[in-house]
Short mmCIF file of C-alpha atoms and ligand atoms in Angstrom, two decimals:
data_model
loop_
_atom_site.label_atom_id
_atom_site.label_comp_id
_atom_site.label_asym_id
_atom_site.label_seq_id
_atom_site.Cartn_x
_atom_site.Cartn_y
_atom_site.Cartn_z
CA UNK A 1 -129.73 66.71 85.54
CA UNK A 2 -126.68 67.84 86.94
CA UNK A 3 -125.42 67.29 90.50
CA UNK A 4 -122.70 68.67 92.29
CA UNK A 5 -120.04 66.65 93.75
CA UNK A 6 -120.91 65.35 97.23
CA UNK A 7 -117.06 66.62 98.39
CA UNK A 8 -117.05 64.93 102.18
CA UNK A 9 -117.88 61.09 100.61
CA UNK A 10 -115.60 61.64 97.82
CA UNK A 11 -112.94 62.38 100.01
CA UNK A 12 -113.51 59.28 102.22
CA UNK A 13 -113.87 57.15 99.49
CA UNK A 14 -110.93 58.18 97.48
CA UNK A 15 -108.78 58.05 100.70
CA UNK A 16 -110.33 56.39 103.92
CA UNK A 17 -108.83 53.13 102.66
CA UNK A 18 -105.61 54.15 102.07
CA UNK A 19 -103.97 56.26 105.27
CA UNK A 20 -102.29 54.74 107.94
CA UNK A 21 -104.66 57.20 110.31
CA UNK A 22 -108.11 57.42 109.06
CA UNK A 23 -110.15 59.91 111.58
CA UNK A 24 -112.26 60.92 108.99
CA UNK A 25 -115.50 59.02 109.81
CA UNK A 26 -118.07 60.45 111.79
CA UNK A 27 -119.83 56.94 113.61
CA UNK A 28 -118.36 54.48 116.14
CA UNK A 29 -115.61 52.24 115.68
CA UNK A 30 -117.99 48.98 113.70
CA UNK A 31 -118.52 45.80 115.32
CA UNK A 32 -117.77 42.55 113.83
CA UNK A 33 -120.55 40.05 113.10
CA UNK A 34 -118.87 37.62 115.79
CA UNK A 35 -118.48 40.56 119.00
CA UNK A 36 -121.85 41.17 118.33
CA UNK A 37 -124.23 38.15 117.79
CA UNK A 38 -124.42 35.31 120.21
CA UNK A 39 -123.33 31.22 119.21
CA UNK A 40 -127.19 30.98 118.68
CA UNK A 41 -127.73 34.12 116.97
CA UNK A 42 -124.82 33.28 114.50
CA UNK A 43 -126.00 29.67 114.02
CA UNK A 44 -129.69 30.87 113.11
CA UNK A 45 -127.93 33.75 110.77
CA UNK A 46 -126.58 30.50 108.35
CA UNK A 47 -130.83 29.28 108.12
CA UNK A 48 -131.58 33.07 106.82
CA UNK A 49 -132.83 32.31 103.18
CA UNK A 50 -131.52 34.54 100.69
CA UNK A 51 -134.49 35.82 99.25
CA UNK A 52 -135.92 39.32 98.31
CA UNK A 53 -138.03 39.69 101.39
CA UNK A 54 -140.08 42.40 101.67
CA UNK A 55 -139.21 45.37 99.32
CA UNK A 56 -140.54 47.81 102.33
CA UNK A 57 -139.11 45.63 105.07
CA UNK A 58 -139.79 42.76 106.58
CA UNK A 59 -142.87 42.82 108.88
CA UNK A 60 -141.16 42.22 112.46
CA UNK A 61 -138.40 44.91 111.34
CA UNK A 62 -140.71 47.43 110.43
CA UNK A 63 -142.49 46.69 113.93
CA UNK A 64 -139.32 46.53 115.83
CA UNK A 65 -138.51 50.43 114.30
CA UNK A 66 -142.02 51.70 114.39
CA UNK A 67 -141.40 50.55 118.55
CA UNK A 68 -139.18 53.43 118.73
CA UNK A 69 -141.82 55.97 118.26
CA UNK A 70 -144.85 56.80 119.80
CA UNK A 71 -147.76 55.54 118.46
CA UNK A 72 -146.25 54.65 114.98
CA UNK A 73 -147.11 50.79 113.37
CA UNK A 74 -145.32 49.09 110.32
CA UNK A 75 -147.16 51.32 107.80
CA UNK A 76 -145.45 54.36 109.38
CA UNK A 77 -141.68 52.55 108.12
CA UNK A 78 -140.13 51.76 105.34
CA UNK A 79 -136.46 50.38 105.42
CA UNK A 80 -133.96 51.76 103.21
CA UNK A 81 -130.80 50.94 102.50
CA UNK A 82 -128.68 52.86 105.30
CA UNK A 83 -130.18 56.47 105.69
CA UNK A 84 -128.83 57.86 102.86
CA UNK A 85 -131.43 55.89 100.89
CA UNK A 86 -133.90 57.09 103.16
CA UNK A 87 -132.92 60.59 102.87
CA UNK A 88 -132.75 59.92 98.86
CA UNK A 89 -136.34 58.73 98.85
CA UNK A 90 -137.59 61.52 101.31
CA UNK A 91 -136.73 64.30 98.39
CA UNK A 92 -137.53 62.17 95.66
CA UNK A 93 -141.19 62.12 97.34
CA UNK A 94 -141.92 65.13 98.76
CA UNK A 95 -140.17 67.54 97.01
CA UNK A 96 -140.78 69.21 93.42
CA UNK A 97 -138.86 71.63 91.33
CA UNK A 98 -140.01 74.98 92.57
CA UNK A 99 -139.94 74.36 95.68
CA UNK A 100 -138.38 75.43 98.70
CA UNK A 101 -136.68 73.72 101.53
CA UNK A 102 -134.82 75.44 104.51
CA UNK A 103 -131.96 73.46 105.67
CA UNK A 104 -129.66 73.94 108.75
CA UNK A 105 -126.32 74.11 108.30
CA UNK A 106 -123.24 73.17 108.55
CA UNK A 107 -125.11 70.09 108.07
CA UNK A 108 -124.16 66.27 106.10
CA UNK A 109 -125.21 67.77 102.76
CA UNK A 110 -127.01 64.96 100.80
CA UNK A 111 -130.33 66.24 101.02
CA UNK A 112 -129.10 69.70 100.15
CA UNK A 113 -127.03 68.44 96.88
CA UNK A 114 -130.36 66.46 95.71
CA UNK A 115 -132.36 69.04 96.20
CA UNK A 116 -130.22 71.39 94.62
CA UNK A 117 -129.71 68.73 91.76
CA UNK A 118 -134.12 68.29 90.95
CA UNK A 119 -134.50 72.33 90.97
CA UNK A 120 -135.75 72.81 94.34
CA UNK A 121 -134.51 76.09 96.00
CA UNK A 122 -132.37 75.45 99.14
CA UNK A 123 -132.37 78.34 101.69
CA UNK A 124 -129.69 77.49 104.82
CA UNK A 125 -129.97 78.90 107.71
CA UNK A 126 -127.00 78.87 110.27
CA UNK A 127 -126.63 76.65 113.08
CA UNK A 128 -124.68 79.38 115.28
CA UNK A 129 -121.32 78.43 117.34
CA UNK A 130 -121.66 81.30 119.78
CA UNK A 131 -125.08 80.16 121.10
CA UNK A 132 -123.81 76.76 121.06
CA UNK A 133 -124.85 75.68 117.91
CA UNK A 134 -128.15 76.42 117.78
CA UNK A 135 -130.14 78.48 115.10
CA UNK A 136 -131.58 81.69 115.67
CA UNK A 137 -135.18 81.50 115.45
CA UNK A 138 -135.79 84.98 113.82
CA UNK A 139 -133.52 83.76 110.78
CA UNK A 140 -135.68 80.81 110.35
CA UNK A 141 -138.69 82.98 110.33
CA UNK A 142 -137.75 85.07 108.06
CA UNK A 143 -136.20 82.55 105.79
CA UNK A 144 -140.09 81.10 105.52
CA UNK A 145 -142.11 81.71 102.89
CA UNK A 146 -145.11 80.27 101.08
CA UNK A 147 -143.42 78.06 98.99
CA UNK A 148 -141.73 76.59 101.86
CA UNK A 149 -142.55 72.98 101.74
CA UNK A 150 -139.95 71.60 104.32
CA UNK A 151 -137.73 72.68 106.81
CA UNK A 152 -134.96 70.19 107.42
CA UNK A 153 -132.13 69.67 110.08
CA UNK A 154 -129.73 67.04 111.58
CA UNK A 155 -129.58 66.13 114.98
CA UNK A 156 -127.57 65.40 116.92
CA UNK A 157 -125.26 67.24 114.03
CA UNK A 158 -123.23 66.59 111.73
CA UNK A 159 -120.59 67.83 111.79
CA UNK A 160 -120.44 69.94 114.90
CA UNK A 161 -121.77 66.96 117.21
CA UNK A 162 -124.18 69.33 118.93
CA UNK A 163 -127.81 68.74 120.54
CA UNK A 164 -130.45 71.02 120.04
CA UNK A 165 -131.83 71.92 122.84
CA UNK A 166 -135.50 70.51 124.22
CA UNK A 167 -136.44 74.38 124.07
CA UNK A 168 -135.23 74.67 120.66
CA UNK A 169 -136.96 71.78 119.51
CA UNK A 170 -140.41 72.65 120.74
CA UNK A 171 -139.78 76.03 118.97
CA UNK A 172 -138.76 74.18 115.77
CA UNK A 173 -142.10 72.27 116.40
CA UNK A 174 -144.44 75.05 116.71
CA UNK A 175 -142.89 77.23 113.52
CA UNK A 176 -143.34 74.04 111.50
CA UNK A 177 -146.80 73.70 112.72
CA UNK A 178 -148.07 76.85 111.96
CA UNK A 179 -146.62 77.77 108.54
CA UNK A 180 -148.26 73.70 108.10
CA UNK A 181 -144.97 72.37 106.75
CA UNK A 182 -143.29 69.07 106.62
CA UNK A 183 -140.35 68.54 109.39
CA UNK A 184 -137.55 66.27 108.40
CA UNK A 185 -134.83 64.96 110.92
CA UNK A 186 -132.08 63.34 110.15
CA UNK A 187 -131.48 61.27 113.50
CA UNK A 188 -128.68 59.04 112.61
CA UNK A 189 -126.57 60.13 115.77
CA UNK A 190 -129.54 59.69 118.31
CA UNK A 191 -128.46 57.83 121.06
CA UNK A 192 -125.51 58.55 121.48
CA UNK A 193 -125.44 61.03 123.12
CA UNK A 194 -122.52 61.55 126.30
CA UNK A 195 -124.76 62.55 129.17
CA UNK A 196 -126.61 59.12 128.55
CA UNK A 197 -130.24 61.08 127.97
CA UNK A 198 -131.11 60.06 124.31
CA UNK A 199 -133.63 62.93 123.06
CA UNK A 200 -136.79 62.65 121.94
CA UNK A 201 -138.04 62.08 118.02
CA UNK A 202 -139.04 64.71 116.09
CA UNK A 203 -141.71 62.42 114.87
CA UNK A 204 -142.94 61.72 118.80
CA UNK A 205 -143.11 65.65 118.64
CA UNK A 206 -144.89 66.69 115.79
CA UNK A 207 -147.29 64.84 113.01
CA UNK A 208 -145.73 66.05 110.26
CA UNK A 209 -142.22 65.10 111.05
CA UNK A 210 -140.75 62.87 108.99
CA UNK A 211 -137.66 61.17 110.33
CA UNK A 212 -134.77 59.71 109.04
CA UNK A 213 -132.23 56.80 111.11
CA UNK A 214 -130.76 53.74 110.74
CA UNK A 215 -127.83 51.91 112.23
CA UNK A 216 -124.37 53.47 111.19
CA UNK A 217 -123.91 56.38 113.62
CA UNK A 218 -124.73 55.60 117.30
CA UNK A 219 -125.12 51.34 116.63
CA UNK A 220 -122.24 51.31 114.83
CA UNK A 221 -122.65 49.06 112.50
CA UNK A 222 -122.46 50.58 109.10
CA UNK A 223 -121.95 47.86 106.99
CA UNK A 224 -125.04 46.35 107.62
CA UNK A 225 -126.28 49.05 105.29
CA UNK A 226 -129.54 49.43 107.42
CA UNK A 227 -131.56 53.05 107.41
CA UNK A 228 -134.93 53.73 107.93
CA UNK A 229 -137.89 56.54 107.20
CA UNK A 230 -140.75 57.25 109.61
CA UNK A 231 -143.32 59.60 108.65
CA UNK A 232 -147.29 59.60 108.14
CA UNK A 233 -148.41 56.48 106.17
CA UNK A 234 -148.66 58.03 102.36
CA UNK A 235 -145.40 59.88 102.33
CA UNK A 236 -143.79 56.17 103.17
CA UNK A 237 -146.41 54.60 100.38
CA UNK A 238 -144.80 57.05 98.27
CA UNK A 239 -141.33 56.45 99.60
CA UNK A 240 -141.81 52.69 98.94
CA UNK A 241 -143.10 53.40 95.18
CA UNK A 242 -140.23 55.10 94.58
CA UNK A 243 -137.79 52.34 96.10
CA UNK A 244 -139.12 49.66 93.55
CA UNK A 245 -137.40 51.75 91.24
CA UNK A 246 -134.23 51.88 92.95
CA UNK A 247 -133.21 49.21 95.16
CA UNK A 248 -136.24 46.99 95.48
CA UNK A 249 -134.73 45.62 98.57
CA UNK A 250 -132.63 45.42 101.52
CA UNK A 251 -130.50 42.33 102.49
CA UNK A 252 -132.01 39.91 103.85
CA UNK A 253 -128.83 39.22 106.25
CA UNK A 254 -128.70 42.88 107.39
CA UNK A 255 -132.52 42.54 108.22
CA UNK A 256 -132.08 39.93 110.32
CA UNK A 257 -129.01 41.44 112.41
CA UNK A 258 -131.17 44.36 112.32
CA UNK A 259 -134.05 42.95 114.28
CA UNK A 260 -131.66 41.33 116.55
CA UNK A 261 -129.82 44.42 117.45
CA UNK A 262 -133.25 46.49 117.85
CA UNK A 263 -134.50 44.82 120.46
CA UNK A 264 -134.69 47.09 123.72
CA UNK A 265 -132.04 45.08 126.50
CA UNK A 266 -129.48 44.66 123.30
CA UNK A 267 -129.98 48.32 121.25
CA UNK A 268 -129.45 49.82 125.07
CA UNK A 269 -126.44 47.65 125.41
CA UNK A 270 -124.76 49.25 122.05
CA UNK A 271 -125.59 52.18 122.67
CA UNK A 272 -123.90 52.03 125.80
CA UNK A 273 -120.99 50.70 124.39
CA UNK A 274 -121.23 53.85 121.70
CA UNK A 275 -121.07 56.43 124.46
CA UNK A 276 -118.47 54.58 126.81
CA UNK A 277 -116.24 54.96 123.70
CA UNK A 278 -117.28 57.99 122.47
CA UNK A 279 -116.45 59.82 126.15
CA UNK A 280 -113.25 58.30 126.95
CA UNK A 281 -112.24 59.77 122.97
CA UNK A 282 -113.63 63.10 123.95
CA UNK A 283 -111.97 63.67 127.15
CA UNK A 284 -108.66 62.56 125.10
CA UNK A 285 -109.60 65.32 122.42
CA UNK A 286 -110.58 67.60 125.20
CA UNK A 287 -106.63 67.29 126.77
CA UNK A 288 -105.16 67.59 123.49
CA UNK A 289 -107.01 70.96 122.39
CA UNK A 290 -105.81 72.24 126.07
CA UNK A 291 -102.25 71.14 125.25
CA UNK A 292 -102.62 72.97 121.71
CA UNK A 293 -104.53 75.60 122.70
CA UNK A 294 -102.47 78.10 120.71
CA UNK A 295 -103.70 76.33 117.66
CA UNK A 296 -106.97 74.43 118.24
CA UNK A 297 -110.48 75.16 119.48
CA UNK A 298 -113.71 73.52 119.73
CA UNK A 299 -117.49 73.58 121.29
CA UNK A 300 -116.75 69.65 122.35
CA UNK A 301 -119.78 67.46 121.02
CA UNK A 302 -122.26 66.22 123.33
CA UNK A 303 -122.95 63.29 120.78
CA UNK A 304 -121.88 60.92 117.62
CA UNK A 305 -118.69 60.20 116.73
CA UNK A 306 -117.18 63.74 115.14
CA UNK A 307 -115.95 67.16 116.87
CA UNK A 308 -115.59 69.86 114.20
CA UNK A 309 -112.26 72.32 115.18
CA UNK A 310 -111.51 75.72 114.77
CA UNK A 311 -108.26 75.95 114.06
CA UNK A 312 -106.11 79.12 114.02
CA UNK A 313 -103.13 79.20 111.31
CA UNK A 314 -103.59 81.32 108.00
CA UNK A 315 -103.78 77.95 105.50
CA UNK A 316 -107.15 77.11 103.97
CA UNK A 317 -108.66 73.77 105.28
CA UNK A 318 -108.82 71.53 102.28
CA UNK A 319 -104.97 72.73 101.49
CA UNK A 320 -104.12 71.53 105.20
CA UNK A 321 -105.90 68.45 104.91
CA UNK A 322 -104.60 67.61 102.04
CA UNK A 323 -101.08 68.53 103.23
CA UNK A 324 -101.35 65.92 106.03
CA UNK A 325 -102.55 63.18 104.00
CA UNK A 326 -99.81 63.35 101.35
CA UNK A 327 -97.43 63.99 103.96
CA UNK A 328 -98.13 62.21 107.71
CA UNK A 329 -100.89 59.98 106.09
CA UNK A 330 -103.85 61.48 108.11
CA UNK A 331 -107.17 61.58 106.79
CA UNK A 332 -109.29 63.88 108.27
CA UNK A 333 -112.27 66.23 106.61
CA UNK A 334 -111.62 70.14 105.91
CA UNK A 335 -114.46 72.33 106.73
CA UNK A 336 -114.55 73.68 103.10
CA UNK A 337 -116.72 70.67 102.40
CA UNK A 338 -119.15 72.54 105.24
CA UNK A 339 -118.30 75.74 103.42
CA UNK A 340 -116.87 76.67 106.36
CA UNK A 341 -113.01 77.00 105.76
CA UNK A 342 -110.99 77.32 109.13
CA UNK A 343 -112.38 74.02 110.77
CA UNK A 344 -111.70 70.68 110.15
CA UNK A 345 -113.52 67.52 110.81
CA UNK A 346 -112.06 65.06 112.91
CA UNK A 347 -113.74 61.51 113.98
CA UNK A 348 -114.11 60.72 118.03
CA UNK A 349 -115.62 56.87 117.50
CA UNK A 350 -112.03 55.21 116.38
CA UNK A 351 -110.38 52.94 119.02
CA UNK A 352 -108.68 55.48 121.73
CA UNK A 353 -105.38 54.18 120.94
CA UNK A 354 -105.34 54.94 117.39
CA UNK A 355 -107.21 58.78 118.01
CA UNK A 356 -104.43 59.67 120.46
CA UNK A 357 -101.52 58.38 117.97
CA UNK A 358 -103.32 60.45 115.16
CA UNK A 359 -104.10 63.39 117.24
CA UNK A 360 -100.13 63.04 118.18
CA UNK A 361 -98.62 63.12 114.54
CA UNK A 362 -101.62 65.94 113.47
CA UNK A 363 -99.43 68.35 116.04
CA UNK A 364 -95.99 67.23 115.31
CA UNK A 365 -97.15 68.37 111.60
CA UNK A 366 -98.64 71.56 112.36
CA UNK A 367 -96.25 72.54 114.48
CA UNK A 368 -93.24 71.17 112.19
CA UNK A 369 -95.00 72.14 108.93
CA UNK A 370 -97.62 74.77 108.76
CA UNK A 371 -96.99 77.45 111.84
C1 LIG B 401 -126.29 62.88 109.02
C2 LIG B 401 -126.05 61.69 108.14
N1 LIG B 401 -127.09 61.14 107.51
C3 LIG B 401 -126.93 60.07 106.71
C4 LIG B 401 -125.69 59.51 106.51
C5 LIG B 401 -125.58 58.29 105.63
O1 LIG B 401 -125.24 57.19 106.43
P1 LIG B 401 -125.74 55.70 106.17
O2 LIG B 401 -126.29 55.61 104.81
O3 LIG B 401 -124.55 54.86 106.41
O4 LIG B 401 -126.81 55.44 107.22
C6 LIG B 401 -124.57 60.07 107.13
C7 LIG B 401 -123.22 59.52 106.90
O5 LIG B 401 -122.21 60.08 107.27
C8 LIG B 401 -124.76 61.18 107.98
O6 LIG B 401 -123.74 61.75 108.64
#
């Protein structure tokens, strides 16, 4: 099997570590284990026994996450190992080779490169910037056919940071419905979104979504390596099969922060935290695009941690990026890895102080270097 290189993590990985401005990452700025558990909390953390646990997820975890959904139970979860084990299992189970899959894009492409990787055809349909990011419905018709077996999107998106609309949704919803197709969300982002009104599930929408989350985006707290998969109570049997075979398990420390941090009063309180960051960075973005106007524009996100910018200077994105990293130590992501050149990637969650020193030294080289 051969799979193509997933460019946007081998960027960060090669490089994230190693600039003096990293602005490449897409959540909020992480919490450490001390800001965010209590005296008690922490005591209790040193009793957790370091066992295996439940390969699917502990029971009260997988209760805790099915509480975020209507109607769901424990059987309706499985925990993965963040969400892009969740998003690994969801192709592993429900896709085969022949098979089609329409994905939005630009989108984080991990379940397009699996897909790609088992011989399932991948058919993308455009997320459009003029109508603010959203698709247009006719493509996505037309795109259909009876081999679709999925149709799968990201939102709130990444990159772009956009919402689809409530409308949009519902129409999403009812095209699934009638070709009788699986739905798959990726919902990593949810809650944070800047106007405070977190949008409903897919899966509180539609049976057949399936639904992917965990808590590295909005909760910011990535290195708890905690994701999730909510869907109808075989495709997570099969899901769970399938995880025996590759990680058997999540930690059992990240489990038990996890239920912590999922309980209503606290997950509201992180969230909140997530946005009050996230808005203070965007109106900072929002006065340095009007100050570089000449140069920069962007649809501003209404959630997560990312904006994606259109920039206007005739040098191809990965060259630019590249260019600042060698030579202001930057890090930021070209939108070649979107496949769409002429953008770049640039995070919103970081502390405000370091965004508005990077965002500083990106114009000083632009405007000293590359117009
Ligand atoms: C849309 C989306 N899904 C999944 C992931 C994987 O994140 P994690 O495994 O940390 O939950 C990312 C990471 O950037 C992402 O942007």
């Amino acid at each position: 099997m051969e799979i193509r290189e997933f460019e946007l993590e081998r960027i960060q990985s090669l490089y994230e570590n190693r600039v003096e401005y990293n602005l490449s990452d897409s959540g909020v700025h992480p919490y450490n284990l001390r800001e965010l558990l209590t005296a008690t909390e922490r005591e209790a953390l040193l009793e957790v026994e370091l066992g295996y646990g439940w390969t699917n997820g502990s029971v009260e975890l997988r209760r805790s996450i099915a509480a975020l959904y209507e109607g769901r139970d424990g059987d309706n979860v499985i925990v993965t190992n963040g969400s892009a084990e969740a998003n690994f299992l969801l192709v592993m189970t429900l896709l085969q080779p022949g098979d089609e899959i329409i994905v939005f894009v630009p989108n984080y492409l991990q379940i397009w490169g699996w897909a790609k990787a088992i011989g399932v055809e991948v058919k993308e349909v455009a997320l459009r910037a003029e109508l603010g990011w959203q698709p247009d419905l006719d493509e996505l018709r037309a795109a259909l056919s009876s081999r679709t077996k999925m149709i799968t999107v990201c939102t709130p998106n990444n990159p772009t940071g956009s919402l689809l609309t409530d409308e949009t949704q519902a129409a999403l919803v009812a095209i699934a419905a009638e070709a009788d197709i699986t739905l798959h969300a990726d919902e990593v982002y949810k809650g944070a979104e800047l106007d405070g009104r977190e949008r409903r599930s897919f899966a509180d929408l539609y049976d057949k979504a399936i639904v992917t989350n965990g808590l590295s985006k909005a909760m910011a707290l990535p290195g708890l390596r905690i994701g999730w998969l909510v869907g109808q109570v075989d495709e997570i049997y099969g899901a769970w099969q399938r995880k025996d075979y590759t990680s058997i398990t999540t930690s059992a420390v990240s489990e038990f922060v996890a239920d912590i941090v999922l309980q209503p009063a606290r997950r509201a309180e992180i969230l909140e935290r997530s946005r009050r960051i996230l808005r203070a960075n965007v109106e900072l973005l929002s006065g340095w695009i009007d100050a570089n106007a000449d140069l920069f524009s962007c649809v501003l996100p209404q959630a997560g941690g990312m904006a994606f910018l259109r920039y206007n200077m005739p040098v191809n994105s990965s060259e630019l990026v590249t260019r600042m990293r060698l030579e202001r130590s930057i890090l930021l992501l070209p939108g070649d890895v979107y496949g769409l050149d002429g953008h770049i990637r640039i995070g919103v969650g970081a502390p405000a102080g370091h965004l508005e020193a990077g965002l500083a030294r990106l114009a000083e080289f632009v405007r000293a270097e590359i117009v």
